[in-house]
Amino acid sequence: MNNKTDNPMQWIERYGHGGDVWTAAEVFGTNTSDLLDYSANINPLGPPPGLYDHLRQQLSEIVRYPDPTCRRLRARLADKLGVRSEQILVGNGAAECIQLAVDSLGVKRVGVIQPCFSEYESAARKAGCHVFSHITSPDQLFLPTVSDLLPFIEQIDLLFLGYPNNPSGNLVERDVLLEMAQLCEQKDVYFGVDEAFLDFLPDAHKRSLLPQLQRLPHLMLFRSMTKIFAIPGLRLGYVIADAGLIDQLHSRQTPWSVNGLAQSAGEWLLEQEAFVSESQRYVQQERERMAATIAAWPGVFLFPSEVNYLLLYIKGISGRRLQQRMAEKGYLIRNCGMYPGLDDGYIRLAVKQTDQNQRMLANLQAAIAECR
């Protein structure tokens, strides 16, 4: 085994994200094709049938510059969401939209509720902001309360919240979320709610604060088409907010950051409502099947999740060592020891297809026994 894993800078999460099969292959001394990736949380059904054909039909368009403001895609999103197109900015993934928020709004103090998606803190530091962290506990299932956040919000200009959260896979109740948004509004604090995984919930439209957007001008809703439609290589996300905020974000956006194929794919994907419903059912079924298996393992604590990944704490075992053993068996899992608020015993698993999940869990159970 490659001894590069002895150096913390050689962790495969060195860039702060899962899905980095190239670094994993380098660190573990294997080939990317030999690893089944459970570290990236992508729809296990893959892209909707017909997307590849649609993209092939659009290939001739790559000789033209893409629309710099994504007008057609924004118009279709606006119609679907019941907002004005001026309230939407499309980005090169939700990560670009998050970066634009901290770059353009003049904020200096950014609050993050840990553990959470690393891009909030990374974007803030790139913009020269001071980062304030509120650490939640496993006893809380890593969910903050409004009373917890009262003094925290006093210190910041912008608050980020994963809804659902990554890596835990759960989310605060909608009433609690609304109370947080109202508190931010009272304090003139921008509130960035990351809904990247909300599409995996069958009642997503009931959970979102989208209907409250008009009376919450400091609210920004970040969404991703990458996860539910399994298109991480195309990079496509958007943010919904007050039109004035959107203008500020757009003023800092690089021209043509969203390529023409991604824009065309986005328009086509918005019509795939049956695929989204099927994906929601499949993920729920497979997540519950995986959870039932893991719950029977001694010394393993499984956190409740509502999306397409599971967070586990394995008592007395290093997540890095377990990750290494699983790589030897052909599986890439996410070691969550790099998340603030978590230690080296936490790992995250994506939900994939039934046969893949069964084989992976059998290998994971064996790897846990070997590490012990």
Short mmCIF file of C-alpha atoms in Angstrom, two decimals:
data_model
loop_
_atom_site.label_atom_id
_atom_site.label_comp_id
_atom_site.label_asym_id
_atom_site.label_seq_id
_atom_site.Cartn_x
_atom_site.Cartn_y
_atom_site.Cartn_z
CA MET A 1 0.00 0.00 0.00
CA ASN A 2 1.23 3.47 -0.86
CA ASN A 3 2.57 5.17 2.27
CA LYS A 4 1.43 8.59 1.03
CA THR A 5 -1.60 8.22 3.31
CA ASP A 6 0.73 8.85 6.26
CA ASN A 7 0.82 12.50 5.21
CA PRO A 8 -2.45 14.37 6.02
CA MET A 9 -1.97 16.47 2.87
CA GLN A 10 -2.26 13.23 0.90
CA TRP A 11 -5.74 12.44 2.16
CA ILE A 12 -7.89 11.87 -0.88
CA GLU A 13 -10.20 14.63 0.45
CA ARG A 14 -7.38 17.15 0.11
CA TYR A 15 -9.62 19.27 -2.16
CA GLY A 16 -12.51 19.12 0.30
CA HIS A 17 -14.88 16.95 -1.75
CA GLY A 18 -15.76 13.36 -2.51
CA GLY A 19 -15.72 11.91 -6.00
CA ASP A 20 -12.00 12.50 -6.54
CA VAL A 21 -11.15 9.10 -8.01
CA TRP A 22 -7.95 10.50 -9.53
CA THR A 23 -6.44 11.39 -6.15
CA ALA A 24 -7.71 8.12 -4.70
CA ALA A 25 -6.01 6.13 -7.45
CA GLU A 26 -2.80 8.08 -6.86
CA VAL A 27 -2.85 7.66 -3.07
CA PHE A 28 -3.95 4.03 -3.00
CA GLY A 29 -1.85 2.91 -5.96
CA THR A 30 -4.71 1.69 -8.14
CA ASN A 31 -6.58 2.68 -11.32
CA THR A 32 -9.65 4.90 -11.41
CA SER A 33 -11.53 2.18 -13.29
CA ASP A 34 -10.93 -0.25 -10.41
CA LEU A 35 -12.86 1.83 -7.86
CA LEU A 36 -16.64 1.94 -7.44
CA ASP A 37 -17.19 5.44 -6.09
CA TYR A 38 -19.31 5.65 -2.94
CA SER A 39 -17.79 9.00 -1.98
CA ALA A 40 -19.84 11.14 -4.41
CA ASN A 41 -23.56 11.61 -3.82
CA ILE A 42 -25.00 11.30 -7.30
CA ASN A 43 -28.34 9.81 -8.40
CA PRO A 44 -27.77 6.02 -8.60
CA LEU A 45 -30.04 5.79 -11.64
CA GLY A 46 -27.64 7.95 -13.64
CA PRO A 47 -28.81 10.65 -16.08
CA PRO A 48 -32.36 10.40 -17.46
CA PRO A 49 -32.72 8.20 -20.56
CA GLY A 50 -32.47 10.37 -23.64
CA LEU A 51 -30.02 12.95 -22.29
CA TYR A 52 -27.07 11.59 -24.26
CA ASP A 53 -29.09 11.66 -27.47
CA HIS A 54 -30.15 15.22 -26.75
CA LEU A 55 -26.55 16.30 -26.17
CA ARG A 56 -25.41 14.63 -29.41
CA GLN A 57 -28.03 16.62 -31.29
CA GLN A 58 -26.69 19.82 -29.75
CA LEU A 59 -23.01 19.22 -30.51
CA SER A 60 -23.06 21.39 -33.63
CA GLU A 61 -23.86 24.37 -31.39
CA ILE A 62 -20.43 24.33 -29.74
CA VAL A 63 -19.12 26.53 -32.59
CA ARG A 64 -21.11 29.42 -31.05
CA TYR A 65 -20.62 31.26 -27.80
CA PRO A 66 -23.24 30.32 -25.22
CA ASP A 67 -25.79 32.84 -23.99
CA PRO A 68 -23.89 34.74 -21.24
CA THR A 69 -27.05 35.18 -19.16
CA CYS A 70 -28.71 31.78 -19.83
CA ARG A 71 -31.96 33.50 -20.87
CA ARG A 72 -33.85 30.45 -22.14
CA LEU A 73 -32.92 28.30 -19.15
CA ARG A 74 -33.75 31.07 -16.68
CA ALA A 75 -37.12 31.62 -18.36
CA ARG A 76 -37.98 27.93 -18.08
CA LEU A 77 -36.83 27.81 -14.47
CA ALA A 78 -38.86 30.91 -13.67
CA ASP A 79 -41.98 29.39 -15.20
CA LYS A 80 -41.47 26.15 -13.27
CA LEU A 81 -40.72 27.85 -9.94
CA GLY A 82 -43.26 30.66 -10.13
CA VAL A 83 -40.73 33.49 -9.91
CA ARG A 84 -39.38 36.10 -12.33
CA SER A 85 -36.38 35.24 -14.44
CA GLU A 86 -34.65 38.29 -12.94
CA GLN A 87 -34.66 36.40 -9.64
CA ILE A 88 -32.51 33.55 -10.99
CA LEU A 89 -28.81 33.30 -11.73
CA VAL A 90 -27.51 30.12 -13.40
CA GLY A 91 -23.98 29.08 -12.57
CA ASN A 92 -21.28 26.55 -13.32
CA GLY A 93 -22.65 24.35 -10.55
CA ALA A 94 -24.10 25.61 -7.27
CA ALA A 95 -20.51 26.07 -6.08
CA GLU A 96 -20.03 29.00 -8.47
CA CYS A 97 -23.21 30.62 -7.17
CA ILE A 98 -21.98 30.25 -3.59
CA GLN A 99 -18.67 31.85 -4.51
CA LEU A 100 -20.45 34.72 -6.28
CA ALA A 101 -22.51 35.39 -3.14
CA VAL A 102 -19.49 35.91 -0.92
CA ASP A 103 -17.62 37.79 -3.67
CA SER A 104 -20.35 40.29 -4.52
CA LEU A 105 -22.39 41.15 -1.42
CA GLY A 106 -19.71 43.02 0.50
CA VAL A 107 -19.79 40.60 3.43
CA LYS A 108 -16.81 40.32 5.76
CA ARG A 109 -17.97 37.76 8.33
CA VAL A 110 -19.40 34.46 7.12
CA GLY A 111 -21.05 31.94 9.42
CA VAL A 112 -21.08 28.20 8.78
CA ILE A 113 -22.81 25.51 10.83
CA GLN A 114 -20.39 22.61 11.11
CA PRO A 115 -20.10 19.90 9.98
CA CYS A 116 -21.17 21.02 6.53
CA PHE A 117 -20.26 21.23 2.84
CA SER A 118 -16.69 22.54 2.73
CA GLU A 119 -17.38 24.98 -0.10
CA TYR A 120 -19.06 27.52 2.21
CA GLU A 121 -15.89 28.06 4.20
CA SER A 122 -13.63 27.69 1.16
CA ALA A 123 -15.57 30.33 -0.79
CA ALA A 124 -15.53 32.71 2.16
CA ARG A 125 -11.77 32.40 2.64
CA LYS A 126 -11.13 32.93 -1.07
CA ALA A 127 -13.10 36.18 -0.78
CA GLY A 128 -11.00 37.29 2.18
CA CYS A 129 -13.85 36.88 4.69
CA HIS A 130 -13.48 35.92 8.31
CA VAL A 131 -15.20 32.58 8.97
CA PHE A 132 -17.20 31.93 12.12
CA SER A 133 -18.07 28.29 12.87
CA HIS A 134 -20.92 27.02 15.01
CA ILE A 135 -20.20 23.38 15.84
CA THR A 136 -23.22 21.13 16.29
CA SER A 137 -23.07 17.83 18.14
CA PRO A 138 -23.99 14.23 17.32
CA ASP A 139 -26.48 14.39 20.21
CA GLN A 140 -28.31 17.05 18.17
CA LEU A 141 -27.93 14.90 15.05
CA PHE A 142 -25.86 17.86 13.82
CA LEU A 143 -28.95 20.07 13.56
CA PRO A 144 -28.82 23.61 15.01
CA THR A 145 -31.60 25.20 17.02
CA VAL A 146 -32.72 28.80 16.71
CA SER A 147 -31.68 29.51 20.30
CA ASP A 148 -28.20 28.18 19.45
CA LEU A 149 -27.95 30.61 16.57
CA LEU A 150 -29.18 33.77 18.29
CA PRO A 151 -25.75 34.93 19.55
CA PHE A 152 -24.02 33.45 16.50
CA ILE A 153 -26.01 35.52 14.01
CA GLU A 154 -25.08 38.68 15.89
CA GLN A 155 -21.46 38.14 14.80
CA ILE A 156 -21.89 37.60 11.05
CA ASP A 157 -23.04 39.16 7.76
CA LEU A 158 -23.88 35.95 5.89
CA LEU A 159 -25.02 32.54 7.17
CA PHE A 160 -24.88 29.30 5.17
CA LEU A 161 -27.04 26.27 5.96
CA GLY A 162 -27.19 22.92 4.18
CA TYR A 163 -30.82 21.91 3.71
CA PRO A 164 -30.50 18.91 3.70
CA ASN A 165 -27.11 19.02 5.33
CA ASN A 166 -24.01 17.36 3.96
CA PRO A 167 -22.59 15.03 5.34
CA SER A 168 -25.40 14.13 7.77
CA GLY A 169 -28.24 13.86 5.22
CA ASN A 170 -30.90 15.32 7.51
CA LEU A 171 -32.47 18.76 7.73
CA VAL A 172 -34.12 21.07 10.24
CA GLU A 173 -37.89 21.28 10.32
CA ARG A 174 -39.33 23.86 7.94
CA ASP A 175 -40.76 25.95 10.79
CA VAL A 176 -37.31 26.10 12.34
CA LEU A 177 -35.81 27.07 8.98
CA LEU A 178 -38.36 29.87 8.58
CA GLU A 179 -37.61 31.14 12.07
CA MET A 180 -33.89 31.20 11.19
CA ALA A 181 -34.64 33.13 8.01
CA GLN A 182 -36.77 35.65 9.89
CA LEU A 183 -34.04 36.10 12.49
CA CYS A 184 -31.48 36.76 9.75
CA GLU A 185 -33.88 39.25 8.16
CA GLN A 186 -34.27 41.14 11.43
CA LYS A 187 -30.50 41.36 11.81
CA ASP A 188 -29.81 42.31 8.14
CA VAL A 189 -27.87 39.07 7.70
CA TYR A 190 -27.86 37.32 4.35
CA PHE A 191 -29.09 33.73 4.61
CA GLY A 192 -27.83 31.20 2.05
CA VAL A 193 -29.86 27.99 2.12
CA ASP A 194 -28.20 25.21 0.13
CA GLU A 195 -30.96 23.03 -1.35
CA ALA A 196 -28.63 20.96 -3.55
CA PHE A 197 -30.07 17.66 -2.29
CA LEU A 198 -33.65 18.77 -1.65
CA ASP A 199 -34.80 17.26 -4.97
CA PHE A 200 -34.38 13.79 -3.47
CA LEU A 201 -37.30 14.44 -1.08
CA PRO A 202 -40.77 13.69 -2.51
CA ASP A 203 -42.20 16.71 -0.66
CA ALA A 204 -39.37 19.07 -1.62
CA HIS A 205 -41.78 21.82 -2.72
CA LYS A 206 -43.34 21.84 0.76
CA ARG A 207 -39.98 22.02 2.52
CA SER A 208 -38.45 24.91 0.59
CA LEU A 209 -38.74 28.56 1.63
CA LEU A 210 -39.30 29.52 -2.02
CA PRO A 211 -42.89 30.75 -1.34
CA GLN A 212 -41.48 33.08 1.34
CA LEU A 213 -38.86 34.64 -0.91
CA GLN A 214 -40.73 37.87 -1.58
CA ARG A 215 -40.87 38.82 2.10
CA LEU A 216 -37.32 37.67 2.87
CA PRO A 217 -35.06 39.87 0.71
CA HIS A 218 -31.89 38.60 2.43
CA LEU A 219 -32.67 34.97 1.53
CA MET A 220 -30.82 33.07 -1.21
CA LEU A 221 -31.74 29.53 -2.27
CA PHE A 222 -28.92 27.58 -3.92
CA ARG A 223 -29.88 24.60 -6.06
CA SER A 224 -28.00 22.01 -8.08
CA MET A 225 -29.01 20.00 -11.13
CA THR A 226 -25.83 17.93 -10.76
CA LYS A 227 -27.06 15.60 -8.02
CA ILE A 228 -30.58 14.56 -9.01
CA PHE A 229 -29.75 14.33 -12.73
CA ALA A 230 -26.27 12.79 -12.28
CA ILE A 231 -24.43 15.33 -14.44
CA PRO A 232 -21.42 16.42 -12.32
CA GLY A 233 -19.28 16.65 -15.44
CA LEU A 234 -21.59 19.23 -17.01
CA ARG A 235 -21.68 21.53 -13.93
CA LEU A 236 -25.07 23.19 -13.61
CA GLY A 237 -26.69 24.98 -10.68
CA TYR A 238 -28.58 28.15 -9.89
CA VAL A 239 -29.54 30.56 -7.13
CA ILE A 240 -32.96 32.14 -6.54
CA ALA A 241 -33.13 35.44 -4.66
CA ASP A 242 -34.35 39.02 -4.74
CA ALA A 243 -33.71 40.54 -8.17
CA GLY A 244 -31.41 43.14 -6.64
CA LEU A 245 -29.24 40.44 -5.09
CA ILE A 246 -29.14 38.55 -8.37
CA ASP A 247 -27.90 41.69 -10.13
CA GLN A 248 -25.07 41.96 -7.61
CA LEU A 249 -24.08 38.32 -8.08
CA HIS A 250 -24.20 38.61 -11.87
CA SER A 251 -21.91 41.62 -11.81
CA ARG A 252 -19.09 39.36 -10.59
CA GLN A 253 -19.81 36.34 -12.78
CA THR A 254 -17.26 35.37 -15.42
CA PRO A 255 -18.75 35.66 -18.94
CA TRP A 256 -19.83 32.32 -20.46
CA SER A 257 -19.17 30.39 -17.25
CA VAL A 258 -22.09 28.10 -18.14
CA ASN A 259 -21.36 26.34 -21.41
CA GLY A 260 -23.91 25.89 -24.17
CA LEU A 261 -24.30 22.14 -23.75
CA ALA A 262 -25.01 22.56 -20.04
CA GLN A 263 -27.63 25.23 -20.75
CA SER A 264 -29.35 23.06 -23.34
CA ALA A 265 -29.22 20.05 -21.04
CA GLY A 266 -30.79 22.11 -18.27
CA GLU A 267 -33.73 23.09 -20.46
CA TRP A 268 -34.28 19.45 -21.44
CA LEU A 269 -33.88 18.16 -17.87
CA LEU A 270 -36.59 20.43 -16.51
CA GLU A 271 -39.10 18.34 -18.44
CA GLN A 272 -38.06 15.06 -16.80
CA GLU A 273 -40.48 15.15 -13.88
CA ALA A 274 -41.31 11.42 -14.04
CA PHE A 275 -37.62 10.60 -13.78
CA VAL A 276 -37.31 12.75 -10.64
CA SER A 277 -40.26 10.98 -9.01
CA GLU A 278 -38.82 7.57 -9.90
CA SER A 279 -35.44 8.60 -8.48
CA GLN A 280 -37.01 9.75 -5.22
CA ARG A 281 -38.77 6.41 -4.76
CA TYR A 282 -35.67 4.38 -5.66
CA VAL A 283 -33.34 6.31 -3.37
CA GLN A 284 -35.73 6.06 -0.43
CA GLN A 285 -36.10 2.32 -0.93
CA GLU A 286 -32.37 1.67 -1.25
CA ARG A 287 -31.43 4.02 1.60
CA GLU A 288 -33.82 2.22 3.94
CA ARG A 289 -32.52 -1.17 2.82
CA MET A 290 -28.92 -0.11 3.46
CA ALA A 291 -29.82 1.46 6.81
CA ALA A 292 -31.57 -1.69 7.98
CA THR A 293 -28.45 -3.74 7.25
CA ILE A 294 -26.04 -1.31 8.91
CA ALA A 295 -28.26 -0.86 11.98
CA ALA A 296 -27.64 -4.50 12.92
CA TRP A 297 -23.84 -4.07 13.09
CA PRO A 298 -22.39 -3.73 16.60
CA GLY A 299 -20.31 -0.65 17.34
CA VAL A 300 -21.70 1.29 14.38
CA PHE A 301 -23.98 4.31 14.82
CA LEU A 302 -26.06 5.33 11.80
CA PHE A 303 -27.39 8.86 11.57
CA PRO A 304 -30.89 9.35 10.11
CA SER A 305 -30.86 10.58 6.51
CA GLU A 306 -33.54 11.69 4.08
CA VAL A 307 -31.40 11.80 0.95
CA ASN A 308 -29.02 9.67 -1.12
CA TYR A 309 -26.19 9.23 1.39
CA LEU A 310 -25.63 7.94 4.91
CA LEU A 311 -23.32 9.14 7.69
CA LEU A 312 -21.87 6.45 9.98
CA TYR A 313 -19.78 6.57 13.13
CA ILE A 314 -17.72 3.43 13.74
CA LYS A 315 -16.44 3.18 17.27
CA GLY A 316 -12.75 2.47 17.71
CA ILE A 317 -11.82 2.45 14.01
CA SER A 318 -10.00 5.04 11.93
CA GLY A 319 -12.00 6.21 8.93
CA ARG A 320 -8.78 6.66 7.00
CA ARG A 321 -7.71 3.10 7.66
CA LEU A 322 -11.15 1.79 6.75
CA GLN A 323 -11.10 3.86 3.57
CA GLN A 324 -7.78 2.29 2.69
CA ARG A 325 -9.08 -1.25 3.29
CA MET A 326 -12.17 -0.56 1.19
CA ALA A 327 -10.02 0.81 -1.64
CA GLU A 328 -8.15 -2.48 -1.64
CA LYS A 329 -11.52 -4.18 -2.12
CA GLY A 330 -12.43 -1.83 -4.99
CA TYR A 331 -14.67 0.69 -3.19
CA LEU A 332 -14.07 4.38 -2.59
CA ILE A 333 -15.85 5.65 0.55
CA ARG A 334 -15.77 9.13 2.06
CA ASN A 335 -13.65 9.56 5.18
CA CYS A 336 -15.31 12.43 7.06
CA GLY A 337 -12.46 13.08 9.50
CA MET A 338 -11.70 16.34 7.67
CA TYR A 339 -15.09 17.86 8.54
CA PRO A 340 -14.88 20.26 11.51
CA GLY A 341 -16.91 18.73 14.32
CA LEU A 342 -16.25 15.14 13.22
CA ASP A 343 -13.34 12.86 14.02
CA ASP A 344 -11.63 10.03 12.20
CA GLY A 345 -14.35 7.51 13.02
CA TYR A 346 -16.93 9.01 10.67
CA ILE A 347 -17.53 7.84 7.11
CA ARG A 348 -20.15 8.66 4.49
CA LEU A 349 -21.66 6.27 1.95
CA ALA A 350 -23.60 7.15 -1.17
CA VAL A 351 -26.71 5.19 -2.11
CA LYS A 352 -26.23 3.26 -5.33
CA GLN A 353 -28.04 0.43 -7.07
CA THR A 354 -29.28 -2.62 -5.15
CA ASP A 355 -26.70 -5.19 -6.28
CA GLN A 356 -23.85 -2.72 -5.86
CA ASN A 357 -25.03 -1.78 -2.37
CA GLN A 358 -25.29 -5.39 -1.27
CA ARG A 359 -21.75 -6.18 -2.38
CA MET A 360 -20.35 -2.98 -0.92
CA LEU A 361 -21.99 -3.57 2.48
CA ALA A 362 -20.67 -7.12 2.63
CA ASN A 363 -17.18 -5.80 1.91
CA LEU A 364 -17.58 -2.97 4.40
CA GLN A 365 -18.63 -5.34 7.17
CA ALA A 366 -15.59 -7.49 6.41
CA ALA A 367 -13.31 -4.43 6.34
CA ILE A 368 -14.58 -3.25 9.72
CA ALA A 369 -13.81 -6.68 11.19
CA GLU A 370 -10.34 -6.63 9.64
CA CYS A 371 -9.61 -3.15 11.03
CA ARG A 372 -10.67 -4.26 14.49
#
